Short mmCIF file of C-alpha atoms in Angstrom, two decimals:
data_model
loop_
_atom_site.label_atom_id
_atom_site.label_comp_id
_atom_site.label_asym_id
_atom_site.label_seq_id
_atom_site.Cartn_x
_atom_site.Cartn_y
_atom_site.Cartn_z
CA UNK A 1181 9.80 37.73 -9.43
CA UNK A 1182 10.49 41.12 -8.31
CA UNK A 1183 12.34 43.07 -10.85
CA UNK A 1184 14.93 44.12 -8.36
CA UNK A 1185 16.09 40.03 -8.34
CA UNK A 1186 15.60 39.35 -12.15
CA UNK A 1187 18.09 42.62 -12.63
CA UNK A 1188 19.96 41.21 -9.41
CA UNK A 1189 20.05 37.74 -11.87
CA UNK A 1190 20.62 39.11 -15.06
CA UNK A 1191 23.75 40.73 -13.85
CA UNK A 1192 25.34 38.21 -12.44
CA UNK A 1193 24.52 35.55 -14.82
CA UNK A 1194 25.96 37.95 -17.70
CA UNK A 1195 29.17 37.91 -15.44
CA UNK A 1196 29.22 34.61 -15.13
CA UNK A 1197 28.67 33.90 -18.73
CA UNK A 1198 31.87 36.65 -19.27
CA UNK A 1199 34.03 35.20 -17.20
CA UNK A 1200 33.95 31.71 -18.46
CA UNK A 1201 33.72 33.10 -21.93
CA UNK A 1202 37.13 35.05 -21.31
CA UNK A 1203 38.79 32.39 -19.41
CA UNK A 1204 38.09 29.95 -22.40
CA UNK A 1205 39.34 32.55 -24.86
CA UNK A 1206 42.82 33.06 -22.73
CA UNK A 1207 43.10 29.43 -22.02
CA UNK A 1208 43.30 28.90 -25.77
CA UNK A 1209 45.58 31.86 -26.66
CA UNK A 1210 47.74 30.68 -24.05
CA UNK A 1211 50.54 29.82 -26.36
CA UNK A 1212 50.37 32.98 -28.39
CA UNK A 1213 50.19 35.09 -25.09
CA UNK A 1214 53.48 33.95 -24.08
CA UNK A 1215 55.91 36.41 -24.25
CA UNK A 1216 59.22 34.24 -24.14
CA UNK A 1217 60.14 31.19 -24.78
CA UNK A 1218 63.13 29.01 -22.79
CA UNK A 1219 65.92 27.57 -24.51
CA UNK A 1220 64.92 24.10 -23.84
CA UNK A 1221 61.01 24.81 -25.65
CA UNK A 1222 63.52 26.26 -28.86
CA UNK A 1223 65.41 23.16 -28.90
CA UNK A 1224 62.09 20.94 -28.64
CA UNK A 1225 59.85 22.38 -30.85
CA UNK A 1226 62.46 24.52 -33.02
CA UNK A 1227 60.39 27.57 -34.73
CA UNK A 1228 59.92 28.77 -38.37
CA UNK A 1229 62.72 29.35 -40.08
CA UNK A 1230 63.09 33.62 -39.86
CA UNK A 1231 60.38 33.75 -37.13
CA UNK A 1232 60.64 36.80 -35.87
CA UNK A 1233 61.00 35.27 -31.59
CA UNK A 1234 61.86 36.48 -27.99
CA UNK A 1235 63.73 33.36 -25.78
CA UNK A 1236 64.25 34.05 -21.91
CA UNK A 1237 66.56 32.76 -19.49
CA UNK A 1238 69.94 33.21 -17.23
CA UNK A 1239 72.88 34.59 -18.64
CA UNK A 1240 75.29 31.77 -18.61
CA UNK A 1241 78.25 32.27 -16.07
CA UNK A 1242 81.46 32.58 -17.71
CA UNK A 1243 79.85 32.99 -21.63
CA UNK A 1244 79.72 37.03 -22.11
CA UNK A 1245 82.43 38.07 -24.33
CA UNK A 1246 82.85 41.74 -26.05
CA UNK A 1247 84.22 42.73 -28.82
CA UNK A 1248 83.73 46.46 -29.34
CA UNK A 1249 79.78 47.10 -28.89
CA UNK A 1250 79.16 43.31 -30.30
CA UNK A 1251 78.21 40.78 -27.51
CA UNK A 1252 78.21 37.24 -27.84
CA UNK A 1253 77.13 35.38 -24.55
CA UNK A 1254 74.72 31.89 -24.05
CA UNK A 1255 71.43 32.40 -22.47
CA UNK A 1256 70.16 28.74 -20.43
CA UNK A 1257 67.81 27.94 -18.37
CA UNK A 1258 69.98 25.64 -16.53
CA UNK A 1259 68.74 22.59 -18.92
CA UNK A 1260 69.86 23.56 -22.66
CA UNK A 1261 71.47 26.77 -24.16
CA UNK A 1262 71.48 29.25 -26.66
CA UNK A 1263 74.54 30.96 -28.00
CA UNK A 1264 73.20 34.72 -28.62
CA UNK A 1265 75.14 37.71 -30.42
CA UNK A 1266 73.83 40.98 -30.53
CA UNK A 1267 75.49 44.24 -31.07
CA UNK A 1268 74.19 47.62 -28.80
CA UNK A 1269 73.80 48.67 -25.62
CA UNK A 1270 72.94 46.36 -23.00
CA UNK A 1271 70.58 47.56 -20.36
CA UNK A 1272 72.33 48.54 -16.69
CA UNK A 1273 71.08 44.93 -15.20
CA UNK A 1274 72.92 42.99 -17.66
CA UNK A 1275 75.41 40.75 -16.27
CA UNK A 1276 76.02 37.12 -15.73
CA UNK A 1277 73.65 35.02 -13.73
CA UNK A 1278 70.77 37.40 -14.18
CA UNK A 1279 67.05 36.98 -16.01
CA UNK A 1280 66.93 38.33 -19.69
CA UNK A 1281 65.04 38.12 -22.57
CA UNK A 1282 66.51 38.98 -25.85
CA UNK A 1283 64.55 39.31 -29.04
CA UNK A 1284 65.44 38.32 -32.44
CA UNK A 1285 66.19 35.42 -35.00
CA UNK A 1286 67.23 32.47 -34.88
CA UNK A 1287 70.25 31.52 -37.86
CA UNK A 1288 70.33 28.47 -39.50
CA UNK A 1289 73.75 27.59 -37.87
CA UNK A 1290 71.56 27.45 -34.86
CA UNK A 1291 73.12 30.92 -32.95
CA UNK A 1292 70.51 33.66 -31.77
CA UNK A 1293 70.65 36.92 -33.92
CA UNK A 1294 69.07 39.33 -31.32
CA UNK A 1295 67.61 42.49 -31.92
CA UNK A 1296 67.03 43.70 -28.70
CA UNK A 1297 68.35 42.99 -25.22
CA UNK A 1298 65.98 43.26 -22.01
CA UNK A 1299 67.00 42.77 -18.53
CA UNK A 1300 64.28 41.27 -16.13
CA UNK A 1301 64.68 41.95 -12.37
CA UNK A 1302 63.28 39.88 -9.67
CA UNK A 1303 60.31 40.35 -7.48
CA UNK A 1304 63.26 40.66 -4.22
CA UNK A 1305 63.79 43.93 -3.04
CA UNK A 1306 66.31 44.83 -0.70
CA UNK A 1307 69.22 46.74 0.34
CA UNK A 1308 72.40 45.78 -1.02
CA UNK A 1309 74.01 45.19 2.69
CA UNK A 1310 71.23 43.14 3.30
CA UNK A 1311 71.50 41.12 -0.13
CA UNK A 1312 75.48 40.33 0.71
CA UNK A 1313 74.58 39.27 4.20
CA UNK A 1314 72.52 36.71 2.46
CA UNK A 1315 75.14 35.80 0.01
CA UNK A 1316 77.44 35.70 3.15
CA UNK A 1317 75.58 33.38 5.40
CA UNK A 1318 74.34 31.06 2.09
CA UNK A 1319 70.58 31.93 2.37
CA UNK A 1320 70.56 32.69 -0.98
CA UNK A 1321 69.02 31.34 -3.81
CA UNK A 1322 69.27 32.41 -6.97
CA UNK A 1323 66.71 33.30 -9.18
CA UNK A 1324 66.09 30.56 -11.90
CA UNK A 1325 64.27 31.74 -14.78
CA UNK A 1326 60.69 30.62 -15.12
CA UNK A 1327 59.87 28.36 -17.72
CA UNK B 630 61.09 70.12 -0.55
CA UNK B 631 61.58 71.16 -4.42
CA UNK B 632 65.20 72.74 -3.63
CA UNK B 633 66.99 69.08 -2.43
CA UNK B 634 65.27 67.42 -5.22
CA UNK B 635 67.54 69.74 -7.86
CA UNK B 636 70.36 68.71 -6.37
CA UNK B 637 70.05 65.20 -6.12
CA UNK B 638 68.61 65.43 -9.98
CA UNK B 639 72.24 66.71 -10.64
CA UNK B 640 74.07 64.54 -8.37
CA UNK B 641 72.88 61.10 -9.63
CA UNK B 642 71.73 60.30 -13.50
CA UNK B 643 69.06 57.71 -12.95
CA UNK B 644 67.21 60.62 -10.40
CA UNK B 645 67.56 62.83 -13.19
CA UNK B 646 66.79 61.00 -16.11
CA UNK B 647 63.94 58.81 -14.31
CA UNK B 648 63.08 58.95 -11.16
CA UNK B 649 62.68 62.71 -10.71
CA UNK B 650 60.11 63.00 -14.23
CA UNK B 651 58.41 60.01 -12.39
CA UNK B 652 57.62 61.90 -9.51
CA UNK B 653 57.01 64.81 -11.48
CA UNK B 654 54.44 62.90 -13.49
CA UNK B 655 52.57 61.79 -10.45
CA UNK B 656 52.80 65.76 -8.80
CA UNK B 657 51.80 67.15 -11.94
CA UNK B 658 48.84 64.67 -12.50
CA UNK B 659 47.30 64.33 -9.36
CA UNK B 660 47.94 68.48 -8.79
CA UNK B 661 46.06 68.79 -11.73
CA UNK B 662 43.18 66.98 -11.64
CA UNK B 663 42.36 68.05 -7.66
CA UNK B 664 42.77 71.68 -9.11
CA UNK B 665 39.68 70.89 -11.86
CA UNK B 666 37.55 69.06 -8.62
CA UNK B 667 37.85 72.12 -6.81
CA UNK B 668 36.94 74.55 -9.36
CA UNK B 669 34.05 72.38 -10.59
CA UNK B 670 32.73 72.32 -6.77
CA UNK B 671 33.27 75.78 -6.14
CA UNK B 672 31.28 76.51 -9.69
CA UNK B 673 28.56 73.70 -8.65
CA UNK B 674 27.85 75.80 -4.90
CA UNK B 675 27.57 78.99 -6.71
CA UNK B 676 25.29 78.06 -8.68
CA UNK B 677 23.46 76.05 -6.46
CA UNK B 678 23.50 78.95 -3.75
CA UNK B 679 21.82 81.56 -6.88
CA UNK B 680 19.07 78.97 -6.99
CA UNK B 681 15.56 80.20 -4.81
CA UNK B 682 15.01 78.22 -1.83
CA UNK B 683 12.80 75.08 -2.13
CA UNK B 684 10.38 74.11 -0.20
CA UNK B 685 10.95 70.33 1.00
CA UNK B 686 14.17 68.77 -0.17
CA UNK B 687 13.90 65.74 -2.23
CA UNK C 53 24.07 50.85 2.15
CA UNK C 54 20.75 52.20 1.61
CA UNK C 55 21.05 54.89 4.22
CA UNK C 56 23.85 56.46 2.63
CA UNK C 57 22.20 56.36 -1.08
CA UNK C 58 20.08 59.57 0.05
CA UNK C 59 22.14 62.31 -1.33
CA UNK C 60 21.27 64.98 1.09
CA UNK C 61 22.15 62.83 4.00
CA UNK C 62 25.75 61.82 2.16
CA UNK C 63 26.51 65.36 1.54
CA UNK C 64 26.49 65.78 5.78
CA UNK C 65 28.75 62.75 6.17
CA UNK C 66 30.91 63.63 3.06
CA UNK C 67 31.27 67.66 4.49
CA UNK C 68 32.13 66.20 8.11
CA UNK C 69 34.51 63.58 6.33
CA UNK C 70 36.35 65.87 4.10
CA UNK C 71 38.60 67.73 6.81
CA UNK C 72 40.37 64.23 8.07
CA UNK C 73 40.63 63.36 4.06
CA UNK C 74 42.55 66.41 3.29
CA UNK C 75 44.78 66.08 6.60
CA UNK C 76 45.43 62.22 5.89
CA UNK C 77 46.44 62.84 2.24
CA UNK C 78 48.73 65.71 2.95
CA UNK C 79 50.16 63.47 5.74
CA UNK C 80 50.72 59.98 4.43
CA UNK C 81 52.04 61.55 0.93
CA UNK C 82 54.34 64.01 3.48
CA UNK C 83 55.66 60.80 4.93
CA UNK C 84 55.35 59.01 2.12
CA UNK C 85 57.70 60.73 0.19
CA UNK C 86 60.41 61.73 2.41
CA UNK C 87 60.47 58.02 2.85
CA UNK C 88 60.70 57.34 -0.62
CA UNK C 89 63.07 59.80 -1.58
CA UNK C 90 65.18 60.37 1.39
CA UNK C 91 65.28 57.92 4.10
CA UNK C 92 64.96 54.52 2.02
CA UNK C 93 68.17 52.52 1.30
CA UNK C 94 68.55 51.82 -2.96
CA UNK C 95 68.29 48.53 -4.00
CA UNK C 96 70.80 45.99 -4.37
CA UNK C 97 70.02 45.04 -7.85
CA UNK C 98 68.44 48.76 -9.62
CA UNK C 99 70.77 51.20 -7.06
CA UNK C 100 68.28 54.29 -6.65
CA UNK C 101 65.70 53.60 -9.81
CA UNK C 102 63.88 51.43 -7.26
CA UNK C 103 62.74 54.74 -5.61
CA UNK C 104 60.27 54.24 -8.99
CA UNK C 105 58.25 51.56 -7.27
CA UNK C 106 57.00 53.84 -4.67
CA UNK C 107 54.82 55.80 -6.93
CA UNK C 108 54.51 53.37 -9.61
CA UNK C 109 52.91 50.22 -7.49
CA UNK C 110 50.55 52.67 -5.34
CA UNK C 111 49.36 54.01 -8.87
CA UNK C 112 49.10 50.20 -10.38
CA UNK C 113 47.26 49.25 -6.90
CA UNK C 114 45.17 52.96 -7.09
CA UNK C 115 43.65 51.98 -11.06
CA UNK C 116 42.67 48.88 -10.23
CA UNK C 117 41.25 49.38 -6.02
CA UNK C 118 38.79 52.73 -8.42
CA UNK C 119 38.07 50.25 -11.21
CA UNK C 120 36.69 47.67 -8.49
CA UNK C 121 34.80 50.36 -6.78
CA UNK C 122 32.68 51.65 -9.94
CA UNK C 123 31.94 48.56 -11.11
CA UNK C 124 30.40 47.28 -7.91
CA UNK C 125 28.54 50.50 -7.95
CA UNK C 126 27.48 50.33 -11.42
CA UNK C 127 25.97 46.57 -10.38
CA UNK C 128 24.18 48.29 -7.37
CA UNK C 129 22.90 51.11 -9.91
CA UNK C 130 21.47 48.79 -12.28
CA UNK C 131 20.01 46.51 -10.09
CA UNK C 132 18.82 48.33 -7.08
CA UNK C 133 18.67 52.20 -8.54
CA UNK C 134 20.67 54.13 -6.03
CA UNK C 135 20.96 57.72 -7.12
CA UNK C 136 24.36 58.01 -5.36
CA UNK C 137 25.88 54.87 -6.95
CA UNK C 138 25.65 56.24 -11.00
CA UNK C 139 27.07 59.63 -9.35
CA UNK C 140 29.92 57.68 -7.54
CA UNK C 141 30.57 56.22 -10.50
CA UNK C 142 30.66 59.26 -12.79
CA UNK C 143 32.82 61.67 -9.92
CA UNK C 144 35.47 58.08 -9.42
CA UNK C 145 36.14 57.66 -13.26
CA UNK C 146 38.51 60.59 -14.03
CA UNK C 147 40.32 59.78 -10.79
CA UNK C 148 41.15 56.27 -11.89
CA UNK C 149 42.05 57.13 -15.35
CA UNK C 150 44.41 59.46 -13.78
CA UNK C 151 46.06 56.81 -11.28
CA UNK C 152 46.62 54.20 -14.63
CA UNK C 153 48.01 57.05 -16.67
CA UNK C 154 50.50 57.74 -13.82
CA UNK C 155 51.19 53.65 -13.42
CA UNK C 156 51.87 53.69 -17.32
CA UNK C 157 53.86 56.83 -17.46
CA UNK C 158 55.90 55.75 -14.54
CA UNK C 159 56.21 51.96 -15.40
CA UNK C 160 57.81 53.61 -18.83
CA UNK C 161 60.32 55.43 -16.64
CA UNK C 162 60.81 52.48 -15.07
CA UNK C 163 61.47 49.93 -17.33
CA UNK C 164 63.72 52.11 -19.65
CA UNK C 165 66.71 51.90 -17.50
CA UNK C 166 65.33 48.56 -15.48
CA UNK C 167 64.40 46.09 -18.63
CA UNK C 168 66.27 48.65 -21.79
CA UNK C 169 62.52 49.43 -23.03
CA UNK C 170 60.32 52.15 -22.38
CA UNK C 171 57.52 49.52 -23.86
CA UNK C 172 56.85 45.94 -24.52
CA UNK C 173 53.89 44.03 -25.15
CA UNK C 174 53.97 41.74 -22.62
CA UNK C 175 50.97 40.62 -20.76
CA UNK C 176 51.00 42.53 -17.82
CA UNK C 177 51.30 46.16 -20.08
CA UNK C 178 49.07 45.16 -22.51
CA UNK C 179 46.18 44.11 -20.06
CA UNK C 180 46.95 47.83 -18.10
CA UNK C 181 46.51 49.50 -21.13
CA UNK C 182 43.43 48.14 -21.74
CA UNK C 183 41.81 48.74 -18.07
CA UNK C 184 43.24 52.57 -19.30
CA UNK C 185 41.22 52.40 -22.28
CA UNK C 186 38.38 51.12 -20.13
CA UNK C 187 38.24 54.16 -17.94
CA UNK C 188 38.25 56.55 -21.40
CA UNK C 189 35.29 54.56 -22.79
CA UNK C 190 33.49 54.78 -19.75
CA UNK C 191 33.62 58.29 -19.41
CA UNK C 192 32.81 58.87 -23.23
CA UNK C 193 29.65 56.84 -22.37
CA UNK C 194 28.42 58.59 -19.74
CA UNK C 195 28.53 62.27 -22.19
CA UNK C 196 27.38 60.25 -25.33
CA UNK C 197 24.18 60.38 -25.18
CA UNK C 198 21.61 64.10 -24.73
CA UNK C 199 19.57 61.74 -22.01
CA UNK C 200 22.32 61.37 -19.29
CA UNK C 201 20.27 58.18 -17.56
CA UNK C 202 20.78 56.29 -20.52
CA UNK C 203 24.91 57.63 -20.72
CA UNK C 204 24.60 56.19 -17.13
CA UNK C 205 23.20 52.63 -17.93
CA UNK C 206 26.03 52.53 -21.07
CA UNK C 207 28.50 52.77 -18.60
CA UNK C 208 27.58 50.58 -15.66
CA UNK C 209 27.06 48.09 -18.62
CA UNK C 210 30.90 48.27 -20.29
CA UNK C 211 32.48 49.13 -16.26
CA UNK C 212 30.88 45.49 -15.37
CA UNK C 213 31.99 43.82 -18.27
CA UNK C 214 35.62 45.04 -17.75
CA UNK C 215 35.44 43.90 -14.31
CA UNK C 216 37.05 40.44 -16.01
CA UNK C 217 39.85 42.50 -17.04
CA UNK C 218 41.11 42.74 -13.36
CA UNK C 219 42.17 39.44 -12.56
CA UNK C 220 43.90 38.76 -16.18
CA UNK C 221 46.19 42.20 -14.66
CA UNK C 222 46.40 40.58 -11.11
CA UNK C 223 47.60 37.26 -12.45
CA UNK C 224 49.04 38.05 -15.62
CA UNK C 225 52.82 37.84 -14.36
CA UNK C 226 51.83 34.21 -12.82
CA UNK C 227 50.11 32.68 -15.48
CA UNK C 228 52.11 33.69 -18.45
CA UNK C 229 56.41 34.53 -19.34
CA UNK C 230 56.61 38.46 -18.82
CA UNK C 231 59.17 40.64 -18.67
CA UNK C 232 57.17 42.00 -15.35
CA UNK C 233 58.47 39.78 -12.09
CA UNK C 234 56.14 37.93 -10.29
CA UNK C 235 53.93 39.54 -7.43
CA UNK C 236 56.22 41.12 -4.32
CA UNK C 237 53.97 42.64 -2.01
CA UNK C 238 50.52 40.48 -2.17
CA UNK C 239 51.52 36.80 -2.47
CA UNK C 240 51.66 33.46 -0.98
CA UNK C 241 54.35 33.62 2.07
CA UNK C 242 54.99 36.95 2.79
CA UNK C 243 56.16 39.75 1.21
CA UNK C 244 59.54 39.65 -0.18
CA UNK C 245 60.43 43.20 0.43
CA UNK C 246 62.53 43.81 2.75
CA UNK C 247 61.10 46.55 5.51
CA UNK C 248 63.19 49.84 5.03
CA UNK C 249 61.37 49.21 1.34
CA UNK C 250 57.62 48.29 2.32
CA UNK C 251 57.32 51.34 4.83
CA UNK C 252 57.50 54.12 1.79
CA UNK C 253 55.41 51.81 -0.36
CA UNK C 254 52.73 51.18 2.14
CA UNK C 255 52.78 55.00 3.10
CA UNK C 256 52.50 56.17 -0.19
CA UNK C 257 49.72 53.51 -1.04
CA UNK C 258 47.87 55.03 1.80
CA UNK C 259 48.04 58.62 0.73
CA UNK C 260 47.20 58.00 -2.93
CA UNK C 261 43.88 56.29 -0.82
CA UNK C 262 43.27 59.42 0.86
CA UNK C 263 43.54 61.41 -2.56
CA UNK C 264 41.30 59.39 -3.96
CA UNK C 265 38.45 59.84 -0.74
CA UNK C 266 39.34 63.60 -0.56
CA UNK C 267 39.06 64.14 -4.71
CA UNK C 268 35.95 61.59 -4.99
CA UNK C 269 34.11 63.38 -2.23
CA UNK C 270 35.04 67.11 -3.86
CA UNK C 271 33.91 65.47 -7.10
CA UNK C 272 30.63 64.15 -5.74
CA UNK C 273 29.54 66.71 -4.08
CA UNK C 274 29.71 69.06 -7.34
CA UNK C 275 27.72 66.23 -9.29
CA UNK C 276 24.90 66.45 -6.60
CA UNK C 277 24.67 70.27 -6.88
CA UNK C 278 24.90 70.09 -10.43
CA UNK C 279 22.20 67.99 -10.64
CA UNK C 280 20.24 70.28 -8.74
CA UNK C 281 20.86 73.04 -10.78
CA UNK C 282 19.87 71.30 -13.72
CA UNK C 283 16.48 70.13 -12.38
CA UNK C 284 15.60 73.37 -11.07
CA UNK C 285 16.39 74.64 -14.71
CA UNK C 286 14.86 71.62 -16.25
CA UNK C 287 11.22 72.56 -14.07
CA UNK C 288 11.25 76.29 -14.83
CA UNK C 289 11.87 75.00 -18.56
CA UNK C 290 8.78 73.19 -18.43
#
């Protein structure tokens, strides 16, 4: 074989041998790489007791209620809830019916002690006269949080 | 170009706080490194050019 | 490909290439920005901050379009030799550090005001920082060692291996929870950016592509001089 092919081979059977060694590795860190959970994952498989935990989902419609800078709303994911509180500022995107993620504890009387509030925006991006045509003419559909 | 920018920096918060040092960033970055691939070039044909002519090129 | 991997005969195309480089860079980022800044309507969800996106995707897009390009000319140094290929890869390196610095400096910017956090480890950030990290190591490689072939072969080696790294970025925000939302631009039916907002992107994307030709040819053509010096030195030495 000329050595131009066996390097030609090497290479890409190293890549080969990479790339399924990688995807194996993520495959099976696939549970660790998650970076949220939902609310209905907490209520099946409920975690360690003062696990440290970040849960993701819609801010319930209705549930946001302030009492000086403490916050006490329900994030779903349109299946099962969690009642949060958290005390702070709340990033600008924060209102009901969008994507979060908080970060925190869960208490033994089964509320969500967050640490840390983050907003997550969609992948739409528009103008807002063009966003309330939508809303006008119902071809709008709101973002449900991926679970 | 720079003049406008100022005043929308001061007219809206987010263009000041954010999006201004983003574009900043980027200007300042990409200023900087075609500044160092110039010089380098410039030093790399003057030095070239102070070589003695060769005789078949490789 | 093999015509092109004499050095003397690249340096004619580069020099007669260079001109329309310059002009496209200075006109697509001309464009490009009064687009971005001026005549593009805010978003209807981040008001202006979205104006972020049009130098923060481009740069995202930038880091990994370089990253691609040296490691498929690392492969076609190691297995086929070409000169030009090791000294593509050596002028592109710097460029493409520079392009994920700028998508991690401005994805900071970004997020603050967007998510509340100028940093998470999510999979999409963690996965950039890496390909940044990638870039640093394969520069160090290339100056570590006093015999500058065997820098050379170092770094085709670790550029190939991170090649796997680009499709965990691509498809982290599909195959895992982020905070990052799933792809807008590249994905399956359509974009779902509305117009007045694709035409700065796409402008912008296209300038930071003419940088990158314009810079990489500036950069390449100092390498190949260099090189000459040094051999010249390198025989009188002898």
């Amino acid at each position: 074989m000329k050595p131009k092919r066996r390097r030609l081979l090497f290479v890409l059977i190293g890549l080969a041998l990479l790339g399924g060694a990688v995807a194996l590795a993520l495959s099976a860190l696939r549970d660790t790489m998650v970076f949220f959970y939902a609310p209905t994952e907490l209520a099946e498989k409920p975690p360690r007791a003062g696990a440290s935990l970040r849960v993701g989902g819609l801010v319930e419609e209705g549930s946001v209620v302030r009492d000086g800078t403490q916050v006490t709303f329900r994030i779903t994911d349109l299946t099962s809830s969690v009642p949060v509180t958290y005390t702070g500022v709340l990033p600008d995107l924060f209102r009901e019916g969008q994507g979060i993620v908080v970060e925190g504890k869960l208490q033994p009387d089964g509320t969500f002690a967050a640490t840390r509030v983050l907003a997550k925006h969609d992948e739409k991006y528009m103008p807002p006269e063009v966003a309330e045509a939508l809303k006008k003419s119902g071809q709008w559909r709101p973002d449900v949080a991926k679970t | 170009m720079i003049a406008p920018l100022f005043v929308f920096a001061a007219a809206t918060p987010t263009y000041g706080a954010y999006v201004y040092p983003a574009y900043l960033a980027a200007i300042v970055v990409l200023g900087a490194l075609l500044i160092a691939s110039v010089r380098r070039r410039a030093r790399a044909r003057r030095e070239a050019q102070a070589l003695p002519p060769r005789g078949d090129s490789a | 490909m093999h015509r092109f991997a004499n050095p003397n005969r690249f340096l004619r195309l580069a020099r007669a290439v260079f001109p329309w480089a310059v002009g496209a860079t200075v006109a697509f980022l001309g464009a490009g920005l009064y687009y971005a800044l001026f005549a593009s309507p805010p978003d209807y969800q981040q008001g202006e901050t979205v104006r972020i996106m049009y130098v923060h995707v481009p740069s995202a897009w930038m880091a990994m379009f370089v990253y691609a390009a040296i490691a498929a000319a690392s492969a076609s140094a190691l297995i086929w030799k070409h000169p030009l290929a090791d000294i593509f890869a050596r002028a592109a390196s710097p460029i493409g550090a520079a392009f994920t610095f700028l998508a991690l400096v401005t994805g900071s910017l970004w997020g603050k005001p967007m998510w509340g956090a100028w940093w998470v480890w999510d999979a999409r950030l963690t996965s950039v920082l890496i390909l940044f990290f990638l870039y640093l190591g394969h520069m160090a490689l290339l100056n570590a060692f006093d015999d500058p072939a065997r820098g050379q072969r170092a770094a085709a080696i670790l550029a190939l291996v991170g090649v796997v790294n680009l499709p965990i970025i691509k498809f982290s925000v599909d195959w895992w929870n982020t905070l990052h939302q799933p792809a807008s631009v590249v994905r399956m039916g359509g974009p779902s950016i509305h117009p007045d907002m694709l035409t700065p992107l796409l402008l912008m994307a296209a300038g930071f592509t003419a940088y990158f030709v314009m810079t990489v040819i500036l950069r390449i053509e100092a390498e190949i001089l260099a090189r000459r010096v040094r051999a010249h030195r390198l025989m009188q030495g002898s």
